Short mmCIF file of C-alpha atoms and ligand atoms in Angstrom, two decimals:
data_model
loop_
_atom_site.label_atom_id
_atom_site.label_comp_id
_atom_site.label_asym_id
_atom_site.label_seq_id
_atom_site.Cartn_x
_atom_site.Cartn_y
_atom_site.Cartn_z
CA MET A 953 -22.84 6.80 18.90
CA SER A 954 -22.47 9.17 16.01
CA GLN A 955 -24.73 9.50 13.02
CA HIS A 956 -21.95 8.21 10.85
CA HIS A 957 -22.11 4.96 12.59
CA GLU A 958 -25.84 4.59 12.35
CA HIS A 959 -25.72 5.48 8.71
CA GLN A 960 -23.11 2.80 8.14
CA ALA A 961 -24.98 0.22 10.11
CA HIS A 962 -28.08 1.00 8.15
CA SER A 963 -26.46 0.88 4.75
CA ASN A 964 -24.59 -2.29 5.56
CA HIS A 965 -27.81 -3.90 6.67
CA ASP A 966 -29.58 -2.83 3.49
CA HIS A 967 -27.18 -4.79 1.43
CA HIS A 968 -27.02 -7.84 3.56
CA SER A 969 -29.44 -9.62 1.31
CA GLN A 970 -27.20 -9.30 -1.73
CA SER A 971 -25.85 -12.68 -2.51
CA HIS A 972 -22.37 -12.21 -3.74
CA GLY A 973 -21.05 -15.30 -5.48
CA ALA A 974 -18.71 -17.60 -3.68
CA HIS A 975 -15.13 -17.91 -4.85
CA ALA A 976 -15.06 -18.66 -8.52
CA HIS A 977 -11.80 -20.54 -8.51
CA GLY A 978 -10.08 -20.97 -11.82
CA GLU A 979 -12.37 -18.65 -13.75
CA HIS A 980 -11.62 -15.40 -15.44
CA GLY A 981 -13.16 -12.17 -14.39
CA PRO A 982 -13.40 -10.58 -11.01
CA VAL A 983 -13.81 -12.90 -8.07
CA VAL A 984 -16.14 -11.38 -5.57
CA HIS A 985 -15.45 -12.40 -2.00
CA ALA A 986 -18.13 -11.79 0.57
CA PRO A 987 -18.01 -10.87 4.22
CA SER A 988 -19.50 -13.32 6.68
CA GLY A 989 -22.80 -12.67 8.38
CA ALA A 990 -20.98 -11.55 11.52
CA ALA A 991 -19.03 -8.86 9.67
CA LEU A 992 -21.39 -6.10 10.71
CA ALA A 993 -21.01 -6.95 14.41
CA ASP A 994 -17.23 -7.08 14.01
CA TYR A 995 -17.33 -3.69 12.35
CA GLN A 996 -19.47 -2.17 15.09
CA ARG A 997 -17.20 -3.53 17.80
CA ALA A 998 -14.07 -2.21 16.07
CA TYR A 999 -15.72 1.17 15.59
CA GLU A 1000 -16.70 1.45 19.22
CA GLN A 1001 -13.34 0.25 20.56
CA ALA A 1002 -11.34 2.84 18.61
CA GLU A 1003 -10.54 5.45 21.23
CA PRO A 1004 -7.49 7.73 21.19
CA GLU A 1005 -4.70 7.31 23.75
CA PRO A 1006 -4.54 9.97 26.47
CA GLY A 1007 -3.28 13.13 24.78
CA GLY A 1008 -4.33 11.85 21.36
CA THR A 1009 -7.21 13.11 19.29
CA VAL A 1010 -9.71 11.89 16.71
CA VAL A 1011 -8.55 12.99 13.28
CA ARG A 1012 -11.68 13.28 11.15
CA VAL A 1013 -11.45 13.30 7.38
CA ASP A 1014 -14.36 13.45 4.94
CA LEU A 1015 -13.54 11.94 1.59
CA GLU A 1016 -15.77 12.14 -1.42
CA ALA A 1017 -14.91 10.05 -4.45
CA ARG A 1018 -16.20 11.55 -7.68
CA GLU A 1019 -15.33 12.13 -11.31
CA ILE A 1020 -13.53 15.39 -12.03
CA ASP A 1021 -11.30 16.99 -14.66
CA TRP A 1022 -7.62 16.94 -13.71
CA GLU A 1023 -4.46 18.15 -15.41
CA PHE A 1024 -1.83 15.42 -15.18
CA VAL A 1025 -0.10 17.30 -17.97
CA PRO A 1026 -0.52 21.05 -17.46
CA GLY A 1027 -2.94 22.50 -20.00
CA ARG A 1028 -4.44 19.10 -20.86
CA THR A 1029 -7.60 17.95 -19.13
CA THR A 1030 -8.25 14.31 -18.25
CA ARG A 1031 -11.40 12.81 -16.75
CA VAL A 1032 -10.32 11.11 -13.51
CA TRP A 1033 -11.77 9.72 -10.31
CA ALA A 1034 -10.57 11.66 -7.32
CA PHE A 1035 -10.95 12.08 -3.58
CA ASN A 1036 -12.02 15.64 -2.75
CA GLY A 1037 -11.22 16.90 -6.22
CA GLN A 1038 -7.52 16.10 -6.22
CA VAL A 1039 -5.09 13.40 -7.40
CA PRO A 1040 -3.70 12.01 -5.19
CA GLY A 1041 -6.37 12.48 -2.52
CA PRO A 1042 -5.59 14.66 0.48
CA SER A 1043 -2.46 13.76 2.44
CA ILE A 1044 -3.52 12.71 5.91
CA ASP A 1045 -1.27 13.58 8.81
CA ALA A 1046 -1.72 12.17 12.32
CA ARG A 1047 0.14 10.94 15.38
CA VAL A 1048 0.60 7.58 17.00
CA GLY A 1049 -2.24 7.16 19.51
CA ASP A 1050 -4.71 9.22 17.48
CA VAL A 1051 -7.85 7.69 16.09
CA LEU A 1052 -8.36 8.20 12.38
CA GLU A 1053 -11.98 8.47 11.34
CA VAL A 1054 -12.55 8.68 7.60
CA ARG A 1055 -16.03 9.03 6.22
CA LEU A 1056 -16.02 8.05 2.57
CA THR A 1057 -18.91 8.97 0.31
CA ASN A 1058 -19.03 7.25 -3.06
CA ARG A 1059 -20.19 9.53 -5.88
CA LEU A 1060 -18.74 7.27 -8.55
CA SER A 1061 -20.69 5.12 -10.96
CA GLU A 1062 -19.39 1.88 -9.44
CA PRO A 1063 -18.78 0.39 -5.97
CA THR A 1064 -15.56 1.06 -4.11
CA THR A 1065 -13.78 0.36 -0.79
CA LEU A 1066 -10.74 1.88 0.89
CA HIS A 1067 -7.71 -0.09 2.08
CA TRP A 1068 -5.22 1.35 4.59
CA HIS A 1069 -1.97 -0.02 3.24
CA GLY A 1070 0.53 -0.97 5.94
CA LEU A 1071 -1.62 -0.15 8.96
CA ARG A 1072 -2.15 -2.48 11.88
CA LEU A 1073 -5.88 -2.03 12.29
CA PRO A 1074 -8.78 -4.33 13.13
CA ALA A 1075 -9.66 -6.71 10.30
CA ALA A 1076 -13.11 -5.13 9.97
CA MET A 1077 -11.48 -1.80 8.94
CA ASP A 1078 -9.10 -3.28 6.36
CA GLY A 1079 -11.29 -2.26 3.43
CA THR A 1080 -11.30 -5.56 1.57
CA ASP A 1081 -14.28 -7.42 0.24
CA MET A 1082 -13.53 -10.14 2.80
CA VAL A 1083 -14.66 -7.86 5.63
CA GLN A 1084 -17.16 -5.40 4.17
CA HIS A 1085 -19.69 -5.02 1.41
CA PRO A 1086 -18.51 -2.63 -1.26
CA ILE A 1087 -19.67 0.97 -0.81
CA LEU A 1088 -22.29 1.41 -3.50
CA PRO A 1089 -22.76 4.64 -5.46
CA GLY A 1090 -24.48 7.15 -3.21
CA GLU A 1091 -23.48 5.38 0.01
CA THR A 1092 -21.22 6.50 2.85
CA PHE A 1093 -18.99 4.25 4.94
CA THR A 1094 -16.89 5.26 7.94
CA TYR A 1095 -13.50 3.76 8.71
CA ARG A 1096 -12.41 4.31 12.28
CA PHE A 1097 -9.31 2.88 13.95
CA LYS A 1098 -6.43 3.78 16.22
CA LEU A 1099 -3.00 4.52 14.75
CA LEU A 1100 -0.46 2.23 16.40
CA ASP A 1101 2.73 2.87 14.45
CA ALA A 1102 4.72 5.78 13.08
CA GLY A 1103 5.55 5.58 9.40
CA THR A 1104 4.63 6.40 5.84
CA PHE A 1105 1.47 4.67 4.78
CA TRP A 1106 -1.10 5.17 2.08
CA TYR A 1107 -4.71 4.57 1.34
CA HIS A 1108 -6.14 3.29 -1.91
CA THR A 1109 -9.24 1.77 -3.37
CA HIS A 1110 -9.43 -1.99 -2.99
CA SER A 1111 -12.13 -2.47 -5.66
CA ASN A 1112 -11.51 -2.88 -9.39
CA GLU A 1113 -7.98 -1.76 -8.56
CA PRO A 1114 -6.35 -1.71 -12.00
CA VAL A 1115 -8.98 0.83 -13.13
CA GLN A 1116 -9.71 2.75 -9.94
CA LEU A 1117 -6.10 3.40 -8.89
CA GLU A 1118 -5.04 4.56 -12.32
CA ARG A 1119 -7.96 6.97 -12.33
CA GLY A 1120 -6.70 8.51 -9.09
CA LEU A 1121 -8.19 6.86 -5.99
CA TYR A 1122 -5.15 6.87 -3.70
CA GLY A 1123 -3.45 9.15 -1.19
CA ALA A 1124 -0.74 9.39 1.46
CA LEU A 1125 -0.94 8.96 5.23
CA ALA A 1126 1.93 10.03 7.49
CA VAL A 1127 1.83 8.90 11.12
CA ARG A 1128 4.29 10.61 13.46
CA ALA A 1129 5.87 9.41 16.68
CA ALA A 1130 5.99 11.63 19.75
CA GLU A 1131 9.60 12.39 18.90
CA GLU A 1132 10.88 12.60 15.37
CA PRO A 1133 14.01 13.99 13.73
CA VAL A 1134 13.67 17.59 12.59
CA PHE A 1135 14.28 18.54 8.96
CA ASP A 1136 14.17 21.82 7.13
CA ARG A 1137 11.15 20.64 5.24
CA GLU A 1138 9.16 17.51 4.76
CA ARG A 1139 7.52 16.41 1.51
CA VAL A 1140 5.42 13.49 0.46
CA LEU A 1141 6.10 12.31 -3.08
CA VAL A 1142 3.46 9.96 -4.38
CA LEU A 1143 4.91 8.40 -7.53
CA SER A 1144 2.60 6.81 -10.05
CA ASP A 1145 1.81 6.62 -13.75
CA VAL A 1146 -1.12 6.79 -16.16
CA THR A 1147 -1.64 5.66 -19.71
CA LEU A 1148 -3.08 8.58 -21.71
CA ASP A 1149 -4.42 8.21 -25.23
CA GLY A 1150 -4.00 10.72 -28.07
CA SER A 1151 -6.83 12.85 -26.76
CA GLY A 1152 -5.37 13.03 -23.28
CA GLN A 1153 -7.87 10.63 -21.72
CA ILE A 1154 -7.02 7.51 -19.74
CA ALA A 1155 -6.67 4.80 -22.35
CA ALA A 1156 -9.01 1.85 -22.28
CA SER A 1157 -7.05 -1.06 -20.90
CA ASP A 1158 -5.70 -3.49 -23.43
CA ASP A 1159 -5.87 -6.88 -21.83
CA GLY A 1160 -3.77 -8.85 -24.24
CA ARG A 1161 -0.82 -6.50 -24.32
CA GLU A 1162 -0.83 -5.32 -20.76
CA ARG A 1163 -1.99 -8.20 -18.69
CA ARG A 1164 1.15 -10.26 -18.23
CA GLY A 1165 3.49 -7.66 -16.79
CA GLY A 1166 0.80 -5.28 -15.64
CA ARG A 1167 0.13 -1.80 -16.98
CA GLU A 1168 3.00 0.69 -17.16
CA GLY A 1169 1.80 4.14 -18.07
CA ASN A 1170 3.24 6.50 -20.67
CA VAL A 1171 3.04 9.47 -18.29
CA ARG A 1172 5.03 9.40 -15.04
CA LEU A 1173 3.55 11.29 -12.13
CA VAL A 1174 4.68 12.88 -8.91
CA ASN A 1175 1.73 13.96 -6.77
CA GLY A 1176 -0.59 13.80 -9.76
CA THR A 1177 1.55 15.93 -12.10
CA SER A 1178 3.70 14.76 -14.98
CA GLU A 1179 7.44 15.21 -14.26
CA PRO A 1180 7.07 18.35 -12.11
CA GLU A 1181 9.75 20.84 -11.15
CA LEU A 1182 10.33 21.19 -7.44
CA MET A 1183 12.28 23.88 -5.64
CA MET A 1184 14.58 23.39 -2.68
CA TRP A 1185 16.84 25.84 -0.87
CA GLY A 1186 20.61 25.42 -1.02
CA GLY A 1187 22.23 23.97 2.10
CA GLN A 1188 19.03 22.48 3.48
CA VAL A 1189 18.16 18.91 4.22
CA GLU A 1190 14.64 17.63 3.62
CA ARG A 1191 12.76 14.53 4.61
CA TRP A 1192 10.97 12.90 1.71
CA ARG A 1193 8.35 10.24 2.15
CA ILE A 1194 8.22 8.44 -1.20
CA ILE A 1195 5.33 6.14 -2.12
CA ASN A 1196 5.04 3.94 -5.21
CA ALA A 1197 1.33 4.01 -6.06
CA ALA A 1198 1.75 2.71 -9.64
CA SER A 1199 -0.09 -0.36 -10.92
CA SER A 1200 3.02 -2.28 -11.87
CA ARG A 1201 5.96 0.02 -12.51
CA TYR A 1202 9.04 -0.70 -10.44
CA MET A 1203 11.06 2.37 -9.52
CA ARG A 1204 14.72 2.22 -8.67
CA VAL A 1205 14.72 5.65 -7.10
CA SER A 1206 17.80 7.80 -7.34
CA ILE A 1207 18.14 11.46 -6.37
CA GLY A 1208 20.62 13.24 -8.59
CA ARG A 1209 22.70 10.04 -8.52
CA ARG A 1210 24.06 11.26 -5.18
CA PRO A 1211 24.22 9.24 -1.99
CA PHE A 1212 21.25 9.72 0.29
CA ARG A 1213 20.23 8.51 3.70
CA VAL A 1214 17.42 5.96 4.06
CA LEU A 1215 15.70 6.57 7.39
CA GLY A 1216 12.84 4.17 7.10
CA THR A 1217 10.80 1.86 4.91
CA GLY A 1218 7.18 0.70 4.86
CA GLY A 1219 7.06 -0.17 8.56
CA GLY A 1220 8.75 2.95 9.88
CA MET A 1221 12.36 3.69 10.85
CA LEU A 1222 15.17 1.21 10.21
CA ASP A 1223 17.21 -0.16 13.07
CA ALA A 1224 19.99 2.10 11.79
CA PRO A 1225 19.81 4.57 8.88
CA THR A 1226 21.81 3.53 5.84
CA THR A 1227 23.38 5.45 2.96
CA THR A 1228 22.75 4.41 -0.62
CA ARG A 1229 22.51 5.74 -4.18
CA ASP A 1230 19.27 4.09 -5.14
CA VAL A 1231 16.44 2.10 -3.62
CA LEU A 1232 14.17 -0.31 -5.43
CA LEU A 1233 10.60 0.69 -4.72
CA THR A 1234 8.00 -1.83 -5.86
CA PRO A 1235 4.34 -0.97 -6.31
CA GLY A 1236 2.86 -0.50 -2.84
CA ASP A 1237 6.17 0.17 -1.09
CA ARG A 1238 7.46 3.32 0.62
CA ILE A 1239 10.78 4.80 1.70
CA ASP A 1240 11.56 7.65 4.02
CA VAL A 1241 14.79 9.44 3.09
CA ALA A 1242 16.92 12.45 4.00
CA VAL A 1243 17.76 14.51 0.90
CA GLY A 1244 20.44 17.17 0.53
CA PRO A 1245 22.17 19.44 1.18
CA PHE A 1246 22.78 20.67 -2.36
CA GLU A 1247 24.63 23.70 -3.70
CA PRO A 1248 22.70 26.76 -4.91
CA GLY A 1249 22.09 26.51 -8.66
CA GLU A 1250 22.28 22.72 -8.87
CA VAL A 1251 19.65 20.84 -10.81
CA ILE A 1252 18.82 17.43 -9.40
CA SER A 1253 16.92 14.75 -11.31
CA VAL A 1254 14.70 12.35 -9.41
CA LEU A 1255 15.03 9.24 -11.53
CA SER A 1256 14.08 5.66 -11.74
CA GLU A 1257 17.29 3.91 -12.75
CA PRO A 1258 17.28 0.93 -15.14
CA TYR A 1259 15.92 -2.25 -13.63
CA ASP A 1260 14.79 -5.49 -15.21
CA ARG A 1261 11.85 -7.06 -13.40
CA GLY A 1262 11.61 -9.77 -16.01
CA MET A 1263 9.99 -7.58 -18.64
CA GLY A 1264 13.24 -6.32 -20.19
CA GLU A 1265 15.41 -3.53 -18.88
CA ARG A 1266 14.16 -0.02 -19.43
CA SER A 1267 16.34 3.04 -19.52
CA ALA A 1268 16.50 5.62 -16.73
CA GLU A 1269 13.22 7.52 -16.39
CA LEU A 1270 12.68 11.03 -15.09
CA PHE A 1271 10.05 11.60 -12.38
CA ALA A 1272 10.87 15.12 -11.20
CA THR A 1273 13.46 17.88 -11.46
CA VAL A 1274 14.60 19.71 -8.34
CA ARG A 1275 16.05 23.21 -8.79
CA ILE A 1276 18.27 24.32 -5.95
CA GLY A 1277 17.72 27.94 -4.99
CA PRO A 1278 19.87 30.29 -2.92
CA ALA A 1279 21.36 29.03 0.32
CA ALA A 1280 19.16 29.16 3.37
CA PRO A 1281 19.91 28.33 7.00
CA SER A 1282 19.47 24.73 8.03
CA HIS A 1283 17.74 23.65 11.23
CA CYS A 1284 18.09 19.99 10.54
CA SER A 1285 18.67 17.81 13.62
CA VAL A 1286 20.69 14.66 13.89
CA LEU A 1287 20.19 12.36 10.91
CA ASP A 1288 20.85 9.20 12.79
CA TRP A 1289 17.63 8.04 14.28
CA PRO A 1290 18.17 4.46 15.27
CA ARG A 1291 15.35 2.31 16.50
CA GLU A 1292 15.47 -0.93 18.38
CA ILE A 1293 14.10 -3.81 16.31
CA ALA A 1294 14.44 -7.18 18.01
CA PRO A 1295 14.91 -10.01 15.52
CA LEU A 1296 11.93 -12.37 15.34
CA ALA A 1297 13.95 -15.34 14.10
CA GLU A 1298 17.34 -16.48 12.91
CA ARG A 1299 18.03 -16.64 9.19
CA ASP A 1300 18.06 -20.42 9.25
CA ALA A 1301 14.77 -20.73 11.14
CA ALA A 1302 12.73 -23.59 9.70
CA PRO A 1303 9.96 -22.27 7.43
CA THR A 1304 6.48 -22.89 8.77
CA ARG A 1305 4.94 -22.51 5.33
CA GLU A 1306 5.70 -21.80 1.74
CA VAL A 1307 3.93 -19.27 -0.45
CA ALA A 1308 4.62 -19.97 -4.12
CA PHE A 1309 4.05 -17.40 -6.86
CA SER A 1310 3.64 -18.85 -10.33
CA GLU A 1311 2.06 -18.13 -13.66
CA ARG A 1312 0.46 -20.43 -16.19
CA ILE A 1313 -0.51 -19.97 -19.81
CA ASP A 1314 -4.11 -21.06 -20.18
CA VAL A 1315 -5.71 -22.71 -23.21
CA HIS A 1316 -6.76 -19.35 -24.69
CA GLY A 1317 -3.21 -18.04 -24.54
CA GLY A 1318 -3.97 -15.80 -21.56
CA VAL A 1319 -1.85 -15.88 -18.44
CA THR A 1320 -3.14 -16.95 -15.05
CA PHE A 1321 -1.39 -15.80 -11.88
CA LEU A 1322 -1.34 -18.23 -9.00
CA ILE A 1323 -0.49 -18.69 -5.34
CA ASN A 1324 0.37 -22.29 -4.47
CA GLY A 1325 -1.11 -23.35 -7.79
CA GLU A 1326 -4.45 -21.63 -7.28
CA GLN A 1327 -6.14 -18.35 -7.97
CA HIS A 1328 -7.50 -16.71 -4.81
CA TYR A 1329 -5.81 -19.34 -2.65
CA ARG A 1330 -7.39 -20.19 0.70
CA ALA A 1331 -4.48 -20.49 3.11
CA ASP A 1332 -4.45 -22.14 6.55
CA PRO A 1333 -5.34 -20.03 9.57
CA VAL A 1334 -2.62 -18.19 11.46
CA THR A 1335 -2.74 -18.36 15.26
CA VAL A 1336 -2.24 -15.19 17.29
CA GLY A 1337 1.20 -15.13 18.93
CA GLU A 1338 2.72 -17.99 16.90
CA LEU A 1339 5.92 -17.33 15.00
CA GLN A 1340 5.39 -17.47 11.24
CA VAL A 1341 8.41 -18.16 9.05
CA TRP A 1342 7.30 -18.04 5.44
CA ASP A 1343 9.34 -18.85 2.41
CA ILE A 1344 7.98 -16.88 -0.50
CA VAL A 1345 9.09 -18.62 -3.63
CA ASN A 1346 8.80 -17.13 -7.09
CA ALA A 1347 8.65 -19.81 -9.74
CA SER A 1348 7.81 -17.31 -12.48
CA SER A 1349 10.07 -15.38 -14.80
CA MET A 1350 9.23 -11.92 -13.47
CA ASP A 1351 9.45 -10.22 -10.09
CA HIS A 1352 6.37 -9.97 -7.87
CA PRO A 1353 5.96 -7.63 -4.89
CA PHE A 1354 4.50 -9.61 -1.96
CA HIS A 1355 2.21 -7.52 0.26
CA LEU A 1356 0.78 -8.71 3.58
CA HIS A 1357 -2.25 -6.85 4.87
CA GLY A 1358 -2.42 -5.64 8.46
CA PHE A 1359 0.84 -7.02 9.89
CA PHE A 1360 4.52 -6.19 9.59
CA PHE A 1361 7.17 -8.79 8.88
CA GLN A 1362 10.95 -8.92 8.96
CA VAL A 1363 12.93 -10.08 5.96
CA LEU A 1364 15.31 -12.82 7.11
CA GLU A 1365 16.97 -13.34 3.77
CA ARG A 1366 16.54 -12.80 0.05
CA ASN A 1367 18.04 -15.42 -2.26
CA GLY A 1368 20.10 -16.59 0.70
CA THR A 1369 21.48 -13.16 1.60
CA PRO A 1370 20.43 -11.23 4.70
CA PRO A 1371 19.14 -7.69 4.11
CA ALA A 1372 21.49 -4.76 4.65
CA TYR A 1373 19.45 -3.51 7.61
CA ARG A 1374 16.72 -4.69 9.93
CA SER A 1375 13.29 -3.23 9.34
CA TRP A 1376 9.58 -3.84 9.54
CA GLU A 1377 7.95 -4.31 6.16
CA ASP A 1378 4.54 -4.97 4.65
CA THR A 1379 5.73 -5.21 1.04
CA VAL A 1380 8.82 -7.01 -0.28
CA ASN A 1381 10.06 -7.76 -3.77
CA VAL A 1382 10.38 -11.43 -4.64
CA PRO A 1383 12.79 -11.59 -7.58
CA ALA A 1384 12.06 -13.76 -10.61
CA GLY A 1385 13.09 -17.31 -9.78
CA GLY A 1386 13.99 -16.18 -6.28
CA ARG A 1387 13.09 -16.86 -2.68
CA VAL A 1388 12.50 -14.50 0.23
CA ARG A 1389 12.19 -15.72 3.81
CA ILE A 1390 10.12 -13.57 6.16
CA ALA A 1391 9.15 -13.82 9.81
CA TRP A 1392 6.12 -12.34 11.52
CA VAL A 1393 3.84 -12.82 14.47
CA ALA A 1394 0.15 -11.99 14.41
CA ASP A 1395 -0.79 -9.74 17.30
CA ASP A 1396 -4.29 -10.08 18.70
CA ARG A 1397 -6.38 -8.92 15.74
CA PRO A 1398 -8.37 -11.94 14.64
CA GLY A 1399 -10.37 -11.90 11.43
CA GLU A 1400 -10.02 -12.25 7.70
CA TRP A 1401 -6.74 -11.08 6.18
CA MET A 1402 -4.93 -11.45 2.89
CA TYR A 1403 -1.67 -11.21 1.05
CA HIS A 1404 -1.17 -10.60 -2.64
CA CYS A 1405 1.10 -9.49 -5.41
CA HIS A 1406 0.89 -5.68 -5.52
CA ILE A 1407 1.03 -5.60 -9.30
CA LEU A 1408 -2.62 -4.70 -9.51
CA GLU A 1409 -3.35 -6.74 -12.63
CA HIS A 1410 -1.83 -9.80 -10.99
CA HIS A 1411 -3.81 -9.30 -7.81
CA ALA A 1412 -6.98 -8.91 -9.85
CA ALA A 1413 -6.12 -12.05 -11.82
CA GLY A 1414 -5.97 -14.10 -8.64
CA MET A 1415 -2.41 -13.86 -7.33
CA MET A 1416 -3.59 -13.56 -3.74
CA GLY A 1417 -4.18 -15.68 -0.69
CA HIS A 1418 -6.65 -15.11 2.12
CA PHE A 1419 -6.60 -16.57 5.59
CA ALA A 1420 -8.08 -16.21 9.04
CA VAL A 1421 -6.10 -15.04 12.04
CA VAL A 1422 -7.47 -17.00 15.00
CA ARG A 1423 -6.92 -16.98 18.70
CA ARG A 1424 -5.18 -19.92 20.32
CA GLY A 1425 -7.60 -22.72 21.05
CA ASN A 1426 -9.92 -21.36 18.39
CA ASP A 1427 -8.19 -22.93 15.45
CA ASP A 1428 -11.30 -24.63 14.20
CA ASP A 1429 -13.24 -21.40 14.27
CA ALA A 1430 -12.42 -20.32 10.73
CA SER A 1431 -14.03 -16.95 11.32
CA GLY A 1432 -11.28 -16.19 13.80
CA ARG A 1433 -13.76 -14.70 16.18
CA SER A 1434 -13.34 -15.16 19.88
CA THR A 1435 -16.21 -16.27 22.00
CA ALA A 1436 -14.83 -14.17 24.84
CU1 C2O B 1736 -1.97 -1.82 -1.07
CU2 C2O B 1736 -4.37 -5.22 -0.82
O1 C2O B 1736 -3.11 -3.54 -0.99
CU1 CU B 1737 2.79 -10.08 -9.67
#
């Protein structure tokens, strides 16, 4: 066993004696969950069982989180928190069947953890405070798991999220299948925003004003730079993996207001690519698109088109400008890359549970964000292999993006209408006053999991549910651990 592992085991053990408070239901302030006493053993087992498939490899990445100076706006320096000195952190690239081993060292002034958004990994590697103690300043923790699915994923801090993500603790992860369509170029565009004050520093958060809808920054970012200019050759077709890493900003992405091809979403390729002029990308969500070809000399704006998520409609917003250079030869392969996705359930399948998003004004005039009437809702266990049909109901007056950790679902219908294509998703928008029906089946990865609104301020304020995935016959074992 590697040193990394022993170091982890040691540091985890050191902090076993910390008594983190139990769930402080109905109170303001951060709710600290705590891993069970068996979490360390679960972690060790998951670590040891992560072996690459034949032909695969172990992709090792060292991440160091520390404060640095960064230029969101060229020529203007902002103090940020970054992985390896860059915002976003390094883009990780790997293949299905590889093992990803990420050793994270925390050089920040506060604890952190790392969540692997969209990945089907063992619960112990999910990076939440349900499954691990936070990584304290000075400590190192190693995440190690096998990559099971091709797609566009991302990693981000799962501690003090409204602060730590804005400061820069996020990055992209592309996982490739053995065979993929060929494009002239591939780019990852991590879209986000920050709120800078007059001196160019990240503004202190203003609870009262920002809390209800979540923070929307005054500087829009692509890969850590404000409204950059990109360059693309004429006549070429590129594959763009687009990630919305913002705290709360919805992006209705359009590319020069031209039609473009959507190849995939959060859970990889669609059953059949579809052509559109814009795609709504909520916080946490991703799309994989084919862009171009364009004529030499064209100037293409990457925009977020107007959209009202219940906070009033904003005008179109620029994220990046693409200048089209001289024509170059194209080696792009077939754009149609269908994938078989068997439906899990019919649209009219009877829901097995309801997840209700709501908000409530409390006595002090603040707003509380709830799941099924509670903050940090404890949901019933989910049994491995049993079909889940969940109706996600939004009783509030603004949209909320529902994100399920660790498992993909299919959208059966949204406000009574089936989606335009079949796909696997981990994040879906639930419109204000609306209802989305999803279906999913837990594969054999028992443990503690969660779902939440991916508006970070709402998640932090309690709009989340946590539940155990248990093996059949183990339903009363709330830890979800098998005795086998
Ligand atoms: Cu990207 Cu718990 O979320
Ligand atoms: Cu929300």
